[in-house]
Coordinates of C-alpha atoms (C1' of nucleotides) in Angstrom, one line a residue:
Chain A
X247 CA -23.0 -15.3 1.3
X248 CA -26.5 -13.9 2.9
X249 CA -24.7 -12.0 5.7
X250 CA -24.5 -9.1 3.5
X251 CA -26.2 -6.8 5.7
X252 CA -25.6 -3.1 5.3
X253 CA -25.6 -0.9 7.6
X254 CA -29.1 0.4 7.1
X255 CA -32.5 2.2 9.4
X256 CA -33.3 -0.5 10.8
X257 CA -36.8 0.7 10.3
X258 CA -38.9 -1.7 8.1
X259 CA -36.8 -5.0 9.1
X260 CA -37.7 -5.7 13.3
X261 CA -37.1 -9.4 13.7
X262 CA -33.4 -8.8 12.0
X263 CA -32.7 -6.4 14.5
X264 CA -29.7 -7.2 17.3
X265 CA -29.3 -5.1 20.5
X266 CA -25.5 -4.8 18.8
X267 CA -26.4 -2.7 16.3
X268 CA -27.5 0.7 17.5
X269 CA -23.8 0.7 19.3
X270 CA -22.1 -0.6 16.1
X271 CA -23.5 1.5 13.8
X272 CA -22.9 5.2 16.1
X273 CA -19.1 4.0 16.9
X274 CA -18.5 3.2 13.0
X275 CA -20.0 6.2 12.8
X276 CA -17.6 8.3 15.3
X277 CA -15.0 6.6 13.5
X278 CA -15.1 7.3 9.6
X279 CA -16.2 10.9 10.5
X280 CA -13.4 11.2 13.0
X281 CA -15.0 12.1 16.1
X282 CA -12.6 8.7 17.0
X283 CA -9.4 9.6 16.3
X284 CA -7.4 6.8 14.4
X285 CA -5.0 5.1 17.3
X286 CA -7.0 6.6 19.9
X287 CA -8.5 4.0 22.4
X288 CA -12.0 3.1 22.9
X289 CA -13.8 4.2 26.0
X290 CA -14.3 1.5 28.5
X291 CA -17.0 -0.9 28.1
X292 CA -18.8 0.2 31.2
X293 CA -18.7 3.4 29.8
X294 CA -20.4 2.2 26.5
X295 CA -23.0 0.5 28.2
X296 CA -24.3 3.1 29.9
X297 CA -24.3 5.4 26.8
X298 CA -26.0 2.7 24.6
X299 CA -28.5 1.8 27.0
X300 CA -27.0 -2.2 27.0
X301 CA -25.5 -4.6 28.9
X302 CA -22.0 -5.3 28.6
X303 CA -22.5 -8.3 27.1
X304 CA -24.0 -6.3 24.2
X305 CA -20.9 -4.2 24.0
X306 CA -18.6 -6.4 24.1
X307 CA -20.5 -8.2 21.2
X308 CA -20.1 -4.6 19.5
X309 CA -16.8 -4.6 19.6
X310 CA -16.1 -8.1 18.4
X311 CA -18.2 -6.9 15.6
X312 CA -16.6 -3.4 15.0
X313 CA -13.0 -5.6 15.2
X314 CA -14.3 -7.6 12.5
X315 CA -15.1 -5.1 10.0
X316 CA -11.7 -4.2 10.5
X317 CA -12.7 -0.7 12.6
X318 CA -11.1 -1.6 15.7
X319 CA -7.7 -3.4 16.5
X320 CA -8.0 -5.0 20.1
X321 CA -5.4 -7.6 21.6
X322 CA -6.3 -9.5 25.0
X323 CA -5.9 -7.5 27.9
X324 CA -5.5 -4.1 26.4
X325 CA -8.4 -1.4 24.5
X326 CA -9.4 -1.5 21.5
X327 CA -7.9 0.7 19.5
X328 CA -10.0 2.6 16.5
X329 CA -8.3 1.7 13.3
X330 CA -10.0 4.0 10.2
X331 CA -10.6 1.3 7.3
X332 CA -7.8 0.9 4.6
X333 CA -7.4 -1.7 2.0
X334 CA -4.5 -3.7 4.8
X335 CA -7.1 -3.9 6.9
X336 CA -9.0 -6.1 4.6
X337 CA -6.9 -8.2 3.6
X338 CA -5.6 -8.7 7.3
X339 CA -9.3 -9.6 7.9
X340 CA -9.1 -13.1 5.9
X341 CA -6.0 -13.9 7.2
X342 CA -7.7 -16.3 9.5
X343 CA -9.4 -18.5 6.7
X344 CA -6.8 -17.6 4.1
X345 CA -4.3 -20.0 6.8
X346 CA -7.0 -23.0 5.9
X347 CA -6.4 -22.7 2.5
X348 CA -3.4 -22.7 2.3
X349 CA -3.2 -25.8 4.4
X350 CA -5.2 -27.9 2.0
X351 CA -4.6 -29.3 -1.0
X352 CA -2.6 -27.7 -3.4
X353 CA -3.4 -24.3 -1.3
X354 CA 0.0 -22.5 -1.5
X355 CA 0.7 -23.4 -4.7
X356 CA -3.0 -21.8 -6.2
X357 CA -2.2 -18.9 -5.0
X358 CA 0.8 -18.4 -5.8
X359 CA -0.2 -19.1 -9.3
X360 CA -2.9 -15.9 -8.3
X361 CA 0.5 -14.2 -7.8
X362 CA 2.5 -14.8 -10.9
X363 CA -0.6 -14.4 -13.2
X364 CA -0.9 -10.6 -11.3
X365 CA 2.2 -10.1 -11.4
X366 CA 2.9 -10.8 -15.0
X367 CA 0.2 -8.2 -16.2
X368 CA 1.8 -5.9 -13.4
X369 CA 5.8 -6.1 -14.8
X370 CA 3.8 -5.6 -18.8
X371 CA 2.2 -3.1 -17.2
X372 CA 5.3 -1.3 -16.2
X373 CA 7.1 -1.8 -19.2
X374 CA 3.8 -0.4 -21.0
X375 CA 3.1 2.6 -18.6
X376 CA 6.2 2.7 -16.4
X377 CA 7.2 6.8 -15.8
X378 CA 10.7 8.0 -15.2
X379 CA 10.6 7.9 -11.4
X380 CA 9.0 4.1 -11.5
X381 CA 11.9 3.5 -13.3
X382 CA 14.1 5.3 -11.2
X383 CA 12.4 3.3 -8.5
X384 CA 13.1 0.1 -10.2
X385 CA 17.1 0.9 -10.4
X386 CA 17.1 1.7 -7.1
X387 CA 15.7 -1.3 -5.9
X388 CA 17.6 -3.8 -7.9
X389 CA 20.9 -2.0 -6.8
X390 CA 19.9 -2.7 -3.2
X391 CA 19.0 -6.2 -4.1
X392 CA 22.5 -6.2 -5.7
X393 CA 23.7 -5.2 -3.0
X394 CA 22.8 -7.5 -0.9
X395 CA 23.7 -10.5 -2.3
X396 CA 25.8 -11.7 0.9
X397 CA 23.7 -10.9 3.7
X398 CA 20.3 -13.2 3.5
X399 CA 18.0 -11.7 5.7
X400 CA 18.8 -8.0 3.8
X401 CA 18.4 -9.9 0.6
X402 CA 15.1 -11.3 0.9
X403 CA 13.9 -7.6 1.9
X404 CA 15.6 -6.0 -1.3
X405 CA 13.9 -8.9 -3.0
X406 CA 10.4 -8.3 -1.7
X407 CA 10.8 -4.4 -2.7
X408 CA 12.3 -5.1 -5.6
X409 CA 9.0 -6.6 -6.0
X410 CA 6.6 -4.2 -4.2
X411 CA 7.7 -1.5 -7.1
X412 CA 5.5 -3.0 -9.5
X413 CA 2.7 -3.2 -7.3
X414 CA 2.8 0.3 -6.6
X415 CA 3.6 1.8 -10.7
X416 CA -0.4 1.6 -11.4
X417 CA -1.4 4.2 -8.6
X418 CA -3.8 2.3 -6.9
X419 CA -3.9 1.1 -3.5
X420 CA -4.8 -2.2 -3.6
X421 CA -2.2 -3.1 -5.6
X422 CA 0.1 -2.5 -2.9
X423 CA -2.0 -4.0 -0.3
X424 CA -2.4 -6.8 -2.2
X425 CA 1.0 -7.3 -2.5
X426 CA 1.4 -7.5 1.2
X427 CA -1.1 -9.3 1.8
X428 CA 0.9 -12.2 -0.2
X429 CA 4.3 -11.6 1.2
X430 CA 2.5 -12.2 4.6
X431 CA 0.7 -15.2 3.4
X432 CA 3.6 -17.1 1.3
X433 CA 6.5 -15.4 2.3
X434 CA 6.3 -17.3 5.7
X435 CA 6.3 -20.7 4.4
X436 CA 9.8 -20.8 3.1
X437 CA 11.2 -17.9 5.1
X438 CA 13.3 -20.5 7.0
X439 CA 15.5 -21.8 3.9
X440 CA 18.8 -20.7 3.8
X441 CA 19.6 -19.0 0.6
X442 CA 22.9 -19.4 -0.6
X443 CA 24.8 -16.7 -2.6
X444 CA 24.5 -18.6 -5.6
X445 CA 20.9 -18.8 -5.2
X446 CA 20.7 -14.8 -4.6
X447 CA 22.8 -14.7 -8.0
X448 CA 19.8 -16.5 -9.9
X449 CA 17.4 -14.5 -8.5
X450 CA 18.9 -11.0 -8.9
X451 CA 19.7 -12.2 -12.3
X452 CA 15.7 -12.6 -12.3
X453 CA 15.6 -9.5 -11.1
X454 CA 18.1 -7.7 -14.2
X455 CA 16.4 -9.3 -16.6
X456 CA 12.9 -8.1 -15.8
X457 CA 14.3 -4.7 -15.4
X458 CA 16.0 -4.6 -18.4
X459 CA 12.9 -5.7 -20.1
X460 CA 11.2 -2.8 -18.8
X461 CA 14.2 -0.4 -19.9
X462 CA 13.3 -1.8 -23.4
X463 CA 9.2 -1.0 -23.3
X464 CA 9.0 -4.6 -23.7
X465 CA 6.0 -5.9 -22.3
X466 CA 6.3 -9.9 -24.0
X467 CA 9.7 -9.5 -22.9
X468 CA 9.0 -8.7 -18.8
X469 CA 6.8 -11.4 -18.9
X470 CA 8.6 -14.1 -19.9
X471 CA 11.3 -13.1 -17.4
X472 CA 9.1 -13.0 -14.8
X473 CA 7.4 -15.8 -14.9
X474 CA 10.5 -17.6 -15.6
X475 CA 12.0 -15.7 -12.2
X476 CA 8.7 -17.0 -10.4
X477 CA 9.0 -20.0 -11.9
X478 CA 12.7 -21.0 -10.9
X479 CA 11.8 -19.3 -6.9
X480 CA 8.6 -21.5 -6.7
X481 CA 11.1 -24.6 -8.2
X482 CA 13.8 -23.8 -5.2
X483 CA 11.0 -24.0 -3.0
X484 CA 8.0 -26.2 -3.5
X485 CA 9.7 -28.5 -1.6
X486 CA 9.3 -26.8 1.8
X487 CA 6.1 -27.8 2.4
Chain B
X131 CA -18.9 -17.2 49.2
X132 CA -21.0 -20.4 49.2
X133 CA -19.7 -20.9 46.1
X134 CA -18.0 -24.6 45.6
X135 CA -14.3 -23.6 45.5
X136 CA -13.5 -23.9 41.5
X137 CA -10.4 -26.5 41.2
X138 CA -7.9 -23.7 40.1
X139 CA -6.0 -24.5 37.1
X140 CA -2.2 -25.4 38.6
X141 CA -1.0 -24.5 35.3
X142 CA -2.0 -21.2 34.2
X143 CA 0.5 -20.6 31.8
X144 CA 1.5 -17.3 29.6
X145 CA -1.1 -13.9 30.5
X146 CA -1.7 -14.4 26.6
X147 CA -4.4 -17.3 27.0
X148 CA -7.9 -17.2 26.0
X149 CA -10.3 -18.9 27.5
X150 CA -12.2 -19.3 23.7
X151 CA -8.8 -20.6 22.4
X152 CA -9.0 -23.8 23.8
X153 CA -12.8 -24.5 22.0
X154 CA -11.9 -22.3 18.9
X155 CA -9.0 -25.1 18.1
X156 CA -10.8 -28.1 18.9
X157 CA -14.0 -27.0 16.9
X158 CA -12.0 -25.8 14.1
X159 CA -10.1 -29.4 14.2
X160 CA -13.3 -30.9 14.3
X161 CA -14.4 -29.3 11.0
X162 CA -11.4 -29.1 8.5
X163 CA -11.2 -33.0 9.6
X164 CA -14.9 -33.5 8.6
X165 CA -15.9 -34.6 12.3
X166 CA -18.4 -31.8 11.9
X167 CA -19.6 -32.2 8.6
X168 CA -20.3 -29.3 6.0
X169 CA -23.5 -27.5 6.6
X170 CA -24.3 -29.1 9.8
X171 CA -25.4 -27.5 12.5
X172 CA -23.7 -26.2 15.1
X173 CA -24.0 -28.5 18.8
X174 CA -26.1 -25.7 21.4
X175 CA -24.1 -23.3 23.2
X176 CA -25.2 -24.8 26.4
X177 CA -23.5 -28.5 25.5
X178 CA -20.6 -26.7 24.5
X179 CA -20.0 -25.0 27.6
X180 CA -20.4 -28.3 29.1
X181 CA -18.0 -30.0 26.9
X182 CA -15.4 -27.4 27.6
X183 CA -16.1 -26.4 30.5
X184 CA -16.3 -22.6 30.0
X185 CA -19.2 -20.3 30.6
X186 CA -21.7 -19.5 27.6
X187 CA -20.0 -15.8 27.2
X188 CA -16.9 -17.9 26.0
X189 CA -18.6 -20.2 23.7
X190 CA -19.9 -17.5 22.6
X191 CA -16.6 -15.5 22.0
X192 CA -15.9 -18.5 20.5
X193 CA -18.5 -18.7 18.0
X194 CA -18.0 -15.3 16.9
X195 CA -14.1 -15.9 16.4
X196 CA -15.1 -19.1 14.1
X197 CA -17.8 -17.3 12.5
X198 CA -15.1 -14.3 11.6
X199 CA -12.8 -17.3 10.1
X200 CA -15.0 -18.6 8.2
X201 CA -15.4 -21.7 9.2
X202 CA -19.0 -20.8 10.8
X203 CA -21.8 -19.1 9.0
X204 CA -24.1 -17.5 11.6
X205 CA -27.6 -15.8 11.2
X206 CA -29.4 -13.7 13.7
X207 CA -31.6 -16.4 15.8
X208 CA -30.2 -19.8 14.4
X209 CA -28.0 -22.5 14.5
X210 CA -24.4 -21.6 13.5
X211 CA -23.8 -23.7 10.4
X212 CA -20.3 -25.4 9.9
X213 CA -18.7 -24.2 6.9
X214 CA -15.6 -25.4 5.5
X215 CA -13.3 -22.8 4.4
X216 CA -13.2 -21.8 0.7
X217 CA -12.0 -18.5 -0.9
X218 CA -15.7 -17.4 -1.3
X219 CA -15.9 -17.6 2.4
X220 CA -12.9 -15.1 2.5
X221 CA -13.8 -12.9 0.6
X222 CA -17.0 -12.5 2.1
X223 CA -15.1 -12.0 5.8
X224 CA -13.9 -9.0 4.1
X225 CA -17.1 -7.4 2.8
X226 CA -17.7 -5.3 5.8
X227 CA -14.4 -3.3 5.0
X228 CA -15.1 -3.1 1.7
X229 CA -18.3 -1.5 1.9
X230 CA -16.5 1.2 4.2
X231 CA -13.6 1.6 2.0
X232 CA -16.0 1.8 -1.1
X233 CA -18.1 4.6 0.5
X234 CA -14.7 6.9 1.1
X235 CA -13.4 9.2 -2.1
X236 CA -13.1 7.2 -5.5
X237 CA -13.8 4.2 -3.6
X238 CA -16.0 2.2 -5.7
X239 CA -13.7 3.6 -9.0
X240 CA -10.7 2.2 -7.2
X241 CA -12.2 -1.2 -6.7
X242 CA -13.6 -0.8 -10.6
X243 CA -9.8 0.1 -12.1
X244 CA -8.6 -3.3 -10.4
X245 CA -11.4 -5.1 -12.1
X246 CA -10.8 -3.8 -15.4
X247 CA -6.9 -4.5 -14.7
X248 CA -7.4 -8.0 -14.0
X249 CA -10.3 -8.4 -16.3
X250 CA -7.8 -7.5 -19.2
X251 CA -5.4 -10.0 -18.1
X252 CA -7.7 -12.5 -18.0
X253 CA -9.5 -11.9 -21.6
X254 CA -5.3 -12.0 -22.8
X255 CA -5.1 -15.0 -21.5
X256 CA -8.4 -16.3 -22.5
X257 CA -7.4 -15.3 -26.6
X258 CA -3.9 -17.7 -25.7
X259 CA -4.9 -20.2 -23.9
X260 CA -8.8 -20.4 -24.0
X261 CA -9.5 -24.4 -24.8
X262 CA -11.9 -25.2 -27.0
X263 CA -14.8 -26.4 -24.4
X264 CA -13.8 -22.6 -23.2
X265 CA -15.1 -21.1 -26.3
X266 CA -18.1 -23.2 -26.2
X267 CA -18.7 -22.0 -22.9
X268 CA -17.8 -18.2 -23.7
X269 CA -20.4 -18.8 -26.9
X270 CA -22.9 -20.0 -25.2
X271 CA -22.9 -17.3 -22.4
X272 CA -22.7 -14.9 -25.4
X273 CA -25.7 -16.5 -26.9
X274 CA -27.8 -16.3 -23.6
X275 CA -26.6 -12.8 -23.4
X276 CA -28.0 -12.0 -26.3
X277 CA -31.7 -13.9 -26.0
X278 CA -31.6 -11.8 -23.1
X279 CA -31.5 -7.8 -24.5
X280 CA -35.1 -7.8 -23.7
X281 CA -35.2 -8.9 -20.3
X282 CA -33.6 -6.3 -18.1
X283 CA -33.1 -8.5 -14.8
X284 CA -31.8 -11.3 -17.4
X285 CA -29.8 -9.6 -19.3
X286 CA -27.6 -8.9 -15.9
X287 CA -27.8 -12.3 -15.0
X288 CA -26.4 -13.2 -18.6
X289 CA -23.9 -10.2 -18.2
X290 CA -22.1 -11.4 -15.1
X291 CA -22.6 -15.3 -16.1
X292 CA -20.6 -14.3 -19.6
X293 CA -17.7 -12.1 -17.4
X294 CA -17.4 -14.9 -15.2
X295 CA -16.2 -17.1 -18.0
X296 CA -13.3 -15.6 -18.0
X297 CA -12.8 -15.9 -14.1
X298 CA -12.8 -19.8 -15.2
X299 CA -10.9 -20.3 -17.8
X300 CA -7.8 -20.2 -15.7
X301 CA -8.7 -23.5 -13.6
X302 CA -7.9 -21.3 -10.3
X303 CA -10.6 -21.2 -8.2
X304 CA -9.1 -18.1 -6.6
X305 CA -10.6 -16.0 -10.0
X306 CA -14.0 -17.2 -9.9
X307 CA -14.1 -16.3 -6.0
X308 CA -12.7 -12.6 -7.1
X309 CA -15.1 -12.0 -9.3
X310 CA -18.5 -13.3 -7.4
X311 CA -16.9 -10.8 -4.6
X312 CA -16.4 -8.0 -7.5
X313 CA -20.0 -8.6 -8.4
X314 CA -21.7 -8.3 -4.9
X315 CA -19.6 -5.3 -4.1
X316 CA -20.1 -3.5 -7.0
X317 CA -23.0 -4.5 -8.6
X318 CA -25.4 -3.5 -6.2
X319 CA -23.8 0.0 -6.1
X320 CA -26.0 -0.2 -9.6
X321 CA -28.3 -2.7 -9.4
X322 CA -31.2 -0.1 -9.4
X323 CA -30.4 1.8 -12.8
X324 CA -33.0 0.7 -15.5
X325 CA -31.2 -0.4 -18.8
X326 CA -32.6 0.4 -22.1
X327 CA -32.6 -2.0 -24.7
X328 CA -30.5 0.3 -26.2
X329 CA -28.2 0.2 -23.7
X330 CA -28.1 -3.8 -23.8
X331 CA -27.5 -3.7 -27.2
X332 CA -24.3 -2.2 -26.9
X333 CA -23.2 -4.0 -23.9
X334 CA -23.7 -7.5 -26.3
X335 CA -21.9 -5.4 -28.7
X336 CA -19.4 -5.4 -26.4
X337 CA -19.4 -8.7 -25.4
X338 CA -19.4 -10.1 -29.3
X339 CA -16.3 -7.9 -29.9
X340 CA -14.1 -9.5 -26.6
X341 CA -15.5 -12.5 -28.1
X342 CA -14.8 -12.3 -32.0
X343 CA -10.9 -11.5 -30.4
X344 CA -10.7 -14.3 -28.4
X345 CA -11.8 -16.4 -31.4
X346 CA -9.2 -14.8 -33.7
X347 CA -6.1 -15.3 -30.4
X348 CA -5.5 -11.9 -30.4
X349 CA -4.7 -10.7 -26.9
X350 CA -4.7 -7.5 -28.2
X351 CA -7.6 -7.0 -29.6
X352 CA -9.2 -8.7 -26.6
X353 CA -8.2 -6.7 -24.2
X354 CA -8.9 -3.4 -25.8
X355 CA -12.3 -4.4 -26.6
X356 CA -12.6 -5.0 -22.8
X357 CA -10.9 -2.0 -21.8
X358 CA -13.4 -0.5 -23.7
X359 CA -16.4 -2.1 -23.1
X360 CA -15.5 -1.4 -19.3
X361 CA -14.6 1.9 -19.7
X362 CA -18.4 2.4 -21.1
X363 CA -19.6 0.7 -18.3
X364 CA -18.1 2.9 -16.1
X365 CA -19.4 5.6 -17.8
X366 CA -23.1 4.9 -17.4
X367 CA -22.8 4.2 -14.0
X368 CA -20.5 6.8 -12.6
X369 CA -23.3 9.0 -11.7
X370 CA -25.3 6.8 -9.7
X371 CA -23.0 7.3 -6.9
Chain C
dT260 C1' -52.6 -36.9 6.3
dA261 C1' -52.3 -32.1 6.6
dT262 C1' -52.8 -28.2 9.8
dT263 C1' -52.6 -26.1 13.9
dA264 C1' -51.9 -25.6 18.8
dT265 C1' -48.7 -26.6 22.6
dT266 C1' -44.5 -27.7 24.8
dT267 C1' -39.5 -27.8 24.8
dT268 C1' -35.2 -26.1 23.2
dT269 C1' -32.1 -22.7 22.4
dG270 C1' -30.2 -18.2 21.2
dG271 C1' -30.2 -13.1 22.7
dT272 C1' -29.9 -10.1 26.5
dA273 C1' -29.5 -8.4 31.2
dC274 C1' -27.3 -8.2 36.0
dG275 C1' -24.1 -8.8 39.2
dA276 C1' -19.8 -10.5 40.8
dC277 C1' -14.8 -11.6 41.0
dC278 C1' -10.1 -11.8 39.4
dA279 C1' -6.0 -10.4 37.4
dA280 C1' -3.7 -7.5 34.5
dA281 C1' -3.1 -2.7 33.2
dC282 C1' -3.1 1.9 34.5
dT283 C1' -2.5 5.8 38.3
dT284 C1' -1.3 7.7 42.2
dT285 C1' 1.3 7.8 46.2
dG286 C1' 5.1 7.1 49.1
dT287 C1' 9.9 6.7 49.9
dA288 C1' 14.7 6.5 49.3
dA289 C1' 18.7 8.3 46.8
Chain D
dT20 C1' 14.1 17.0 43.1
dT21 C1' 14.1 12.8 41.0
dA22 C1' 13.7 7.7 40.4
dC23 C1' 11.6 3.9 41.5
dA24 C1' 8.8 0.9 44.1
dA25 C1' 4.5 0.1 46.6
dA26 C1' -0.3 0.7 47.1
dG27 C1' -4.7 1.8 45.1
dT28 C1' -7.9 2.2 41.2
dT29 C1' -9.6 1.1 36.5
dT30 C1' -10.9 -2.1 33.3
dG31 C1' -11.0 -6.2 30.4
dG32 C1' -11.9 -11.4 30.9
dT33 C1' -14.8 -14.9 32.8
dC34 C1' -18.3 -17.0 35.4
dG35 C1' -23.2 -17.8 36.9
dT36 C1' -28.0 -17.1 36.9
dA37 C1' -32.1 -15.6 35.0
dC38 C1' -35.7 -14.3 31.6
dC39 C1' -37.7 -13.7 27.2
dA40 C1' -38.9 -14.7 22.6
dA41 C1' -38.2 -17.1 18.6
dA42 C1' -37.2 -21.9 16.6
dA43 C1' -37.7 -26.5 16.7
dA44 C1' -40.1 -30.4 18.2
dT45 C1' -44.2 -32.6 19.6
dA46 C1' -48.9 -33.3 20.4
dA47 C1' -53.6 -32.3 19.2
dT48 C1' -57.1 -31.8 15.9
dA49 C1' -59.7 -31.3 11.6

DNA sequence: TATTATTTTTGGTACGACCAAACTTTGTAA
DNA sequence: TTACAAAGTTTGGTCGTACCAAAAATAATA
């Protein structure tokens, strides 16, 4: 709520001001202009603190910082490596509190509601605005799914980018992201039940209809079929938890 | 040297421990179980590190990990306050992407289009399913709105409150969160610009049409008076960026 | 009782040190 | 010459101590 600080001269605020910030704000710096290459590793943290002027303490505070905003990727023993910002990294940045929720009341199944409301303006979407390659697209990903009716494990992932497509026919990146962001969240709850063939034959069925809905440029149509889809997998599943 | 001989730990597991896990867990326990209540303070870092038994750089690698979850809300020179987690909380964890990723091209129109996307769905939904203490509250923000033309600051106020109606109607507190997070990230990109009365004028204008649709139940209506009253939204604002 | 001065607490930062894991270089055998 | 293992060198993780200044708490005063 008030931690919105931006990255501003730190010039008419003093008392604000954190030893942190001068390093932060130069290596976010380096980073979006590309002087740090994406992937590339951070120089050592005795190496920081003599450019900065700081202790190590204050650096490794920097980093923790810059890891936060989702600028730096750093596991235990290893450097940090410089990540340029992208709409994933956001999303993997609530994943911590996002695990809370979902562990409290009713938690999975709000957002999965969050899910099938998006998703039912994204499949009227597509069978409002769909082009010939999202279509094309679309085909191609329910004949995988079809195609994997016997093999679980290749099912699921037909079934997920089966999905994904509509996430991706408006163009914009966070759509996508988003979409990710709630395979990684949900997906994982239930990933353990074992689907049987039958159950792949309701859900590609799902699947057909929603496409076929699209085919036909109608919207009312897509809907209804995918929230019934949603509403059968959710069904087959609220139980797992 | 003279340093008493630390008992070593005879079980020093897997190379992947941290020495903040081990507080992280316990703390986090202590606050989704209420033991630290909402909006308490923090114990100091120096009884942690006694209760632990870990040195203050790792309570306060600790803190900083809590903080990043969400579960800790921590300003410059006080207390950490306990925080239980909610979806504002992560959505604010993900502002400091966000105000990279809205800097870099289209950025802040990227961010906008998924607004208006979702914003449309939920005004649909609102003309199908809006209840009638709905429409009393979408009337009343409307009215406010309107006593408002006058009052530039107020009229904002009135603006988001009547948008954010919408956010509610859908009982998931996942919207509302969205859209206080749409606000603070894209508002402020505006904030400055001085409306004319004119200008209000047909932003109400605006508003009354989403709202005459919503009272007739036509989704279609609704959500091209939106789309449109975005899309001149946008256009006033484009160029202060 | 309200205000202000004073003391104590507590977070922010610095230094220095040590360990163990990761990274390099070197040495040796095939 | 090459492959691989041993030895040496970084470098991140953690600890401990110390000091300062800003909060918080307490005492003094109007």
């Amino acid at each position: 709520m008030s931690n919105a600080k931006l990255p501003d001269e730190p010039a008419p605020r003093m008392s604000e001001h954190r030893a942190a910030d001068a390093m932060v704000a130069e290596i976010e710096q380096d980073i979006v202009t590309g002087k740090l290459a994406n992937g590339s590793p951070l120089p050592p943290e005795r190496d920081l603190m003599g450019r900065f002027g700081i202790s190590r303490t204050v650096v490794r505070e920097a980093i923790a910082t810059l890891t936060t905003r989702g600028l730096l990727e750093s596991k235990p023993r290893y450097r940090p490596i410089v990540r340029s910002p992208g709409y994933d990294a956001a999303f993997s940045a609530v994943g911590g509190v996002v695990m809370h929720l979902l562990k409290q009341n009713n938690g999975v199944k709000t957002l999965y509601d969050v899910r099938i409301f998006l998703e039912a303006s994204l499949v009227r979407h597509a069978a409002l605005h769909a082009r010939k390659d999202d279509i094309v697209a679309l085909r191609e990903a329910l004949e995988r799914n079809h195609a994997a009716i016997h093999d679980p494990v290749e099912f699921d992932n037909t079934d997920v980018a089966f999905h994904a497509v509509f996430y991706a026919i408006p163009g914009n990146p966070v759509f996508p992201a988003v979409h990710r962001a709630f395979v990684s969240w949900l997906f994982e709850h239930w990933q353990s039940m074992n689907r049987s063939v039958e159950q792949n034959l309701i859900y590609y069925a799902g699947h057909k209809a929603i496409f076929d809905a699209i085919i036909d440029r109608d919207p009312e149509a897509a809907e209804k079929a995918l929230l019934s889809h949603l509403g059968e997998a959710w069904e087959t599943v609220r139980g797992t938890f």
